[in-house]
mmCIF file of C-alpha atoms and ligand atoms in Angstrom:
data_model
loop_
_atom_site.group_PDB
_atom_site.id
_atom_site.type_symbol
_atom_site.label_atom_id
_atom_site.label_comp_id
_atom_site.label_asym_id
_atom_site.label_seq_id
_atom_site.Cartn_x
_atom_site.Cartn_y
_atom_site.Cartn_z
ATOM 1 C CA MET A 1 46.003 35.849 87.111
ATOM 2 C CA THR A 2 43.752 38.133 86.878
ATOM 3 C CA SER A 3 41.603 38.435 83.454
ATOM 4 C CA GLY A 4 43.048 41.345 81.250
ATOM 5 C CA ARG A 5 45.841 41.991 82.914
ATOM 6 C CA VAL A 6 48.608 43.321 80.688
ATOM 7 C CA ILE A 7 52.216 42.070 82.228
ATOM 8 C CA HIS A 8 54.597 44.784 80.684
ATOM 9 C CA ASN A 9 57.113 45.548 83.828
ATOM 10 C CA LEU A 10 58.320 42.977 87.082
ATOM 11 C CA ALA A 11 58.455 45.506 89.935
ATOM 12 C CA LEU A 12 59.660 43.672 93.246
ATOM 13 C CA VAL A 13 58.944 44.790 96.939
ATOM 14 C CA GLY A 14 59.054 43.707 100.306
ATOM 15 C CA PHE A 15 60.875 45.223 103.258
ATOM 16 C CA MET A 16 64.242 46.827 103.151
ATOM 17 C CA GLY A 17 67.365 44.459 103.099
ATOM 18 C CA ALA A 18 65.781 41.660 101.919
ATOM 19 C CA GLY A 19 67.401 42.089 98.711
ATOM 20 C CA LYS A 20 64.870 44.039 95.521
ATOM 21 C CA SER A 21 67.722 46.004 94.486
ATOM 22 C CA SER A 22 70.691 43.736 93.957
ATOM 23 C CA VAL A 23 68.185 40.691 92.855
ATOM 24 C CA GLY A 24 66.556 43.351 89.845
ATOM 25 C CA GLN A 25 70.001 44.052 88.362
ATOM 26 C CA LEU A 26 70.568 40.579 87.948
ATOM 27 C CA VAL A 27 66.900 40.003 86.776
ATOM 28 C CA ALA A 28 66.611 43.200 84.366
ATOM 29 C CA ALA A 29 70.316 41.822 82.832
ATOM 30 C CA GLN A 30 68.595 38.432 82.030
ATOM 31 C CA LEU A 31 65.597 39.446 80.856
ATOM 32 C CA ARG A 32 67.326 42.678 79.265
ATOM 33 C CA PHE A 33 64.822 43.989 80.794
ATOM 34 C CA ARG A 34 65.541 48.396 82.235
ATOM 35 C CA PHE A 35 65.987 48.734 85.804
ATOM 36 C CA VAL A 36 64.821 51.736 87.748
ATOM 37 C CA ASP A 37 65.127 51.510 91.664
ATOM 38 C CA THR A 38 61.875 54.125 93.212
ATOM 39 C CA ASP A 39 64.829 55.730 95.918
ATOM 40 C CA GLU A 40 67.226 56.529 93.392
ATOM 41 C CA LEU A 41 64.717 58.011 91.518
ATOM 42 C CA ILE A 42 63.261 60.403 94.064
ATOM 43 C CA GLY A 43 67.301 61.154 95.357
ATOM 44 C CA ALA A 44 67.981 62.286 91.957
ATOM 45 C CA ARG A 45 65.147 64.345 91.219
ATOM 46 C CA ALA A 46 64.675 65.897 95.126
ATOM 47 C CA GLY A 47 69.079 66.198 94.747
ATOM 48 C CA LYS A 48 69.495 64.761 98.371
ATOM 49 C CA THR A 49 69.714 61.696 99.933
ATOM 50 C CA ILE A 50 65.914 59.429 101.104
ATOM 51 C CA PRO A 51 68.022 60.152 104.743
ATOM 52 C CA SER A 52 67.923 64.319 103.929
ATOM 53 C CA ILE A 53 64.327 63.992 102.623
ATOM 54 C CA PHE A 54 63.679 62.364 105.304
ATOM 55 C CA ALA A 55 65.406 64.990 108.056
ATOM 56 C CA ASP A 56 64.384 67.848 105.364
ATOM 57 C CA GLU A 57 60.937 67.008 104.234
ATOM 58 C CA GLY A 58 59.743 64.842 106.584
ATOM 59 C CA GLU A 59 58.116 60.724 105.634
ATOM 60 C CA PRO A 60 55.103 62.461 104.800
ATOM 61 C CA GLN A 61 56.892 64.560 101.472
ATOM 62 C CA PHE A 62 58.554 61.225 100.527
ATOM 63 C CA ARG A 63 55.636 58.952 100.532
ATOM 64 C CA GLU A 64 54.405 61.439 98.175
ATOM 65 C CA TYR A 65 57.504 61.996 95.942
ATOM 66 C CA GLU A 66 57.156 57.793 96.213
ATOM 67 C CA ARG A 67 53.156 57.774 95.032
ATOM 68 C CA ALA A 68 54.259 60.402 92.027
ATOM 69 C CA VAL A 69 56.712 57.969 90.571
ATOM 70 C CA VAL A 70 54.628 54.791 90.534
ATOM 71 C CA ASP A 71 52.286 56.560 88.842
ATOM 72 C CA GLU A 72 54.967 57.021 86.301
ATOM 73 C CA PHE A 73 55.972 53.632 85.912
ATOM 74 C CA GLN A 74 52.205 53.010 84.298
ATOM 75 C CA THR A 75 54.036 53.747 80.579
ATOM 76 C CA PHE A 76 57.620 51.862 81.309
ATOM 77 C CA HIS A 77 57.531 48.921 78.974
ATOM 78 C CA ARG A 78 59.885 46.219 79.899
ATOM 79 C CA THR A 79 61.106 47.633 82.956
ATOM 80 C CA VAL A 80 62.824 45.686 86.783
ATOM 81 C CA ILE A 81 60.867 47.839 88.920
ATOM 82 C CA ALA A 82 62.609 47.985 92.217
ATOM 83 C CA THR A 83 60.162 49.442 95.304
ATOM 84 C CA GLY A 84 61.485 51.381 98.734
ATOM 85 C CA GLY A 85 60.067 48.680 100.994
ATOM 86 C CA GLY A 86 56.622 51.447 102.514
ATOM 87 C CA LEU A 87 55.943 51.627 98.747
ATOM 88 C CA ILE A 88 52.760 49.021 99.136
ATOM 89 C CA THR A 89 51.893 49.684 102.687
ATOM 90 C CA ILE A 90 49.996 52.665 100.513
ATOM 91 C CA GLU A 91 46.840 50.612 99.051
ATOM 92 C CA GLU A 92 46.528 52.763 95.662
ATOM 93 C CA ASN A 93 50.579 52.293 95.207
ATOM 94 C CA LEU A 94 50.022 47.965 94.836
ATOM 95 C CA ASN A 95 47.006 48.839 93.050
ATOM 96 C CA SER A 96 48.728 50.856 90.332
ATOM 97 C CA LEU A 97 51.724 48.521 89.994
ATOM 98 C CA LYS A 98 49.902 45.568 88.844
ATOM 99 C CA ILE A 99 48.324 46.931 86.281
ATOM 100 C CA HIS A 100 51.168 46.770 83.737
ATOM 101 C CA ALA A 101 53.093 44.703 86.320
ATOM 102 C CA LEU A 102 54.100 41.235 87.955
ATOM 103 C CA VAL A 103 54.242 41.930 91.746
ATOM 104 C CA ILE A 104 56.964 39.775 93.350
ATOM 105 C CA CYS A 105 57.556 40.212 96.498
ATOM 106 C CA LEU A 106 61.079 39.041 98.912
ATOM 107 C CA TRP A 107 60.527 37.568 101.632
ATOM 108 C CA ALA A 108 63.457 37.064 104.837
ATOM 109 C CA SER A 109 63.162 36.569 108.827
ATOM 110 C CA PRO A 110 63.865 40.043 110.521
ATOM 111 C CA GLU A 111 66.963 38.228 111.630
ATOM 112 C CA THR A 112 68.032 37.985 108.463
ATOM 113 C CA ILE A 113 67.567 41.267 107.446
ATOM 114 C CA TRP A 114 68.832 42.215 110.321
ATOM 115 C CA GLU A 115 72.467 40.371 109.064
ATOM 116 C CA ARG A 116 71.962 42.050 106.108
ATOM 117 C CA VAL A 117 71.099 45.176 106.777
ATOM 118 C CA ARG A 118 73.595 46.436 110.372
ATOM 119 C CA SER A 119 76.884 47.285 108.286
ATOM 120 C CA GLN A 120 74.559 49.748 106.621
ATOM 121 C CA THR A 121 73.556 53.018 106.961
ATOM 122 C CA HIS A 122 71.971 54.651 104.674
ATOM 123 C CA ARG A 123 67.670 53.564 105.908
ATOM 124 C CA PRO A 124 66.524 56.910 108.949
ATOM 125 C CA LEU A 125 63.654 54.271 109.875
ATOM 126 C CA LEU A 126 66.494 51.300 111.153
ATOM 127 C CA GLN A 127 68.154 54.963 112.888
ATOM 128 C CA THR A 128 67.008 54.114 116.226
ATOM 129 C CA PRO A 129 68.802 52.464 119.526
ATOM 130 C CA ASP A 130 67.151 48.671 118.936
ATOM 131 C CA PRO A 131 67.544 48.632 115.230
ATOM 132 C CA LEU A 132 66.136 44.783 115.512
ATOM 133 C CA THR A 133 63.457 45.524 117.800
ATOM 134 C CA LYS A 134 62.447 48.111 115.367
ATOM 135 C CA ILE A 135 62.833 45.643 111.354
ATOM 136 C CA ARG A 136 60.221 42.914 114.243
ATOM 137 C CA GLN A 137 57.906 45.640 114.566
ATOM 138 C CA LEU A 138 57.742 47.007 111.123
ATOM 139 C CA LEU A 139 57.065 43.975 109.137
ATOM 140 C CA ALA A 140 54.571 43.138 111.145
ATOM 141 C CA GLU A 141 52.924 45.446 110.145
ATOM 142 C CA ARG A 142 53.449 45.466 106.632
ATOM 143 C CA GLU A 143 53.007 41.919 106.338
ATOM 144 C CA PRO A 144 49.888 41.267 105.360
ATOM 145 C CA PHE A 145 49.952 44.012 102.549
ATOM 146 C CA TYR A 146 53.056 42.366 101.590
ATOM 147 C CA ARG A 147 51.343 39.385 101.606
ATOM 148 C CA ARG A 148 49.348 40.583 98.752
ATOM 149 C CA ALA A 149 52.108 40.748 96.238
ATOM 150 C CA ASP A 150 51.386 38.579 93.422
ATOM 151 C CA VAL A 151 54.272 36.268 94.772
ATOM 152 C CA LEU A 152 55.964 35.260 97.742
ATOM 153 C CA VAL A 153 59.531 34.574 96.841
ATOM 154 C CA ASN A 154 61.234 33.255 100.584
ATOM 155 C CA THR A 155 64.623 34.438 100.259
ATOM 156 C CA GLU A 156 66.436 32.625 103.492
ATOM 157 C CA MET A 157 67.780 29.728 102.538
ATOM 158 C CA ARG A 158 68.216 30.816 98.465
ATOM 159 C CA SER A 159 71.460 31.870 96.666
ATOM 160 C CA VAL A 160 70.534 35.255 95.007
ATOM 161 C CA LYS A 161 71.484 33.496 92.236
ATOM 162 C CA GLU A 162 68.585 31.280 92.907
ATOM 163 C CA VAL A 163 66.357 33.518 93.921
ATOM 164 C CA VAL A 164 67.313 35.673 90.473
ATOM 165 C CA HIS A 165 66.110 31.951 88.898
ATOM 166 C CA HIS A 166 63.214 31.723 90.240
ATOM 167 C CA VAL A 167 61.763 35.548 90.244
ATOM 168 C CA ILE A 168 62.463 35.397 86.187
ATOM 169 C CA HIS A 169 60.716 32.136 86.296
ATOM 170 C CA GLN A 170 57.369 33.103 87.985
ATOM 171 C CA PHE A 171 57.558 36.123 85.562
ATOM 172 C CA ARG A 172 57.742 33.803 82.465
ATOM 173 C CA LEU A 173 54.552 32.123 83.764
ATOM 174 C CA ALA A 174 52.714 34.822 84.748
ATOM 175 C CA ARG A 175 53.232 36.086 81.178
ATOM 176 C CA GLY A 176 52.668 33.171 79.713
ATOM 177 C CA HIS A 177 48.829 33.712 81.470
ATOM 178 C CA SER A 178 48.582 37.165 81.200
ATOM 179 C CA SER A 179 46.675 38.490 77.548
ATOM 180 C CA HIS A 180 49.149 40.524 76.363
ATOM 181 C CA GLN A 181 52.644 40.803 76.172
HETATM 182 C C1 LIG B 201 62.017 52.659 103.200
HETATM 183 C C2 LIG B 201 62.584 51.599 102.998
HETATM 184 C C3 LIG B 201 64.059 51.963 101.867
HETATM 185 C C4 LIG B 201 64.008 53.778 101.601
HETATM 186 C C5 LIG B 201 63.550 54.406 102.621
HETATM 187 C C6 LIG B 201 62.594 53.910 103.782
HETATM 188 C C7 LIG B 201 60.524 51.987 103.943
HETATM 189 O O1 LIG B 201 64.018 51.257 101.102
HETATM 190 O O2 LIG B 201 62.319 53.299 100.472
HETATM 191 O O3 LIG B 201 64.289 54.580 103.634
HETATM 192 O O4 LIG B 201 59.624 52.485 104.222
HETATM 193 O O5 LIG B 201 60.651 50.522 104.745
HETATM 194 P P1 LIG B 201 64.908 50.414 100.773
HETATM 195 O O6 LIG B 201 64.089 49.257 100.978
HETATM 196 O O7 LIG B 201 65.318 49.877 99.288
HETATM 197 O O8 LIG B 201 65.662 50.173 101.827
#
């Protein structure tokens, strides 16, 4: 752990379908932390869904909304933050999260991700004729960013309960080593 870092919060990052929201809600309940989801915050503020934001305003504007919510997290305490899958591909966002949060990346293979998301329709980046190829391509591009998280948790072959347990264990370890709580 970088010295001087103060771990107040826990941020979950990783690709679409990695389990950030479902794991995050369970982790928050067990830690008695608040749970926030960047997509939900952005959608509530814009008064529209994520697909509508992409369609009406474009991806660059969505990324700008993400940057704005990430800035606000610096004042948060005792919060589990689930982030949209592209959020930490902007370096400043990851650096900002690391100031106050332990950043844990949930990892899964393209095939597993596809299995998890194939019945869902709310992800504009996957509305293509060949979503699995798109997942492979995006995941390969983003892997270097995801690897910059503090902790990488492989969700393959693990139940949600096991992933939750592992995330909480890592968080408690990191808090033990950070300068304040
Ligand atoms: C995106 C992931 C989505 C959402 C948006 C863009 C991405 O969030 O932020 O559709 O760029 O990977 P989830 O990771 O929660 O699906």
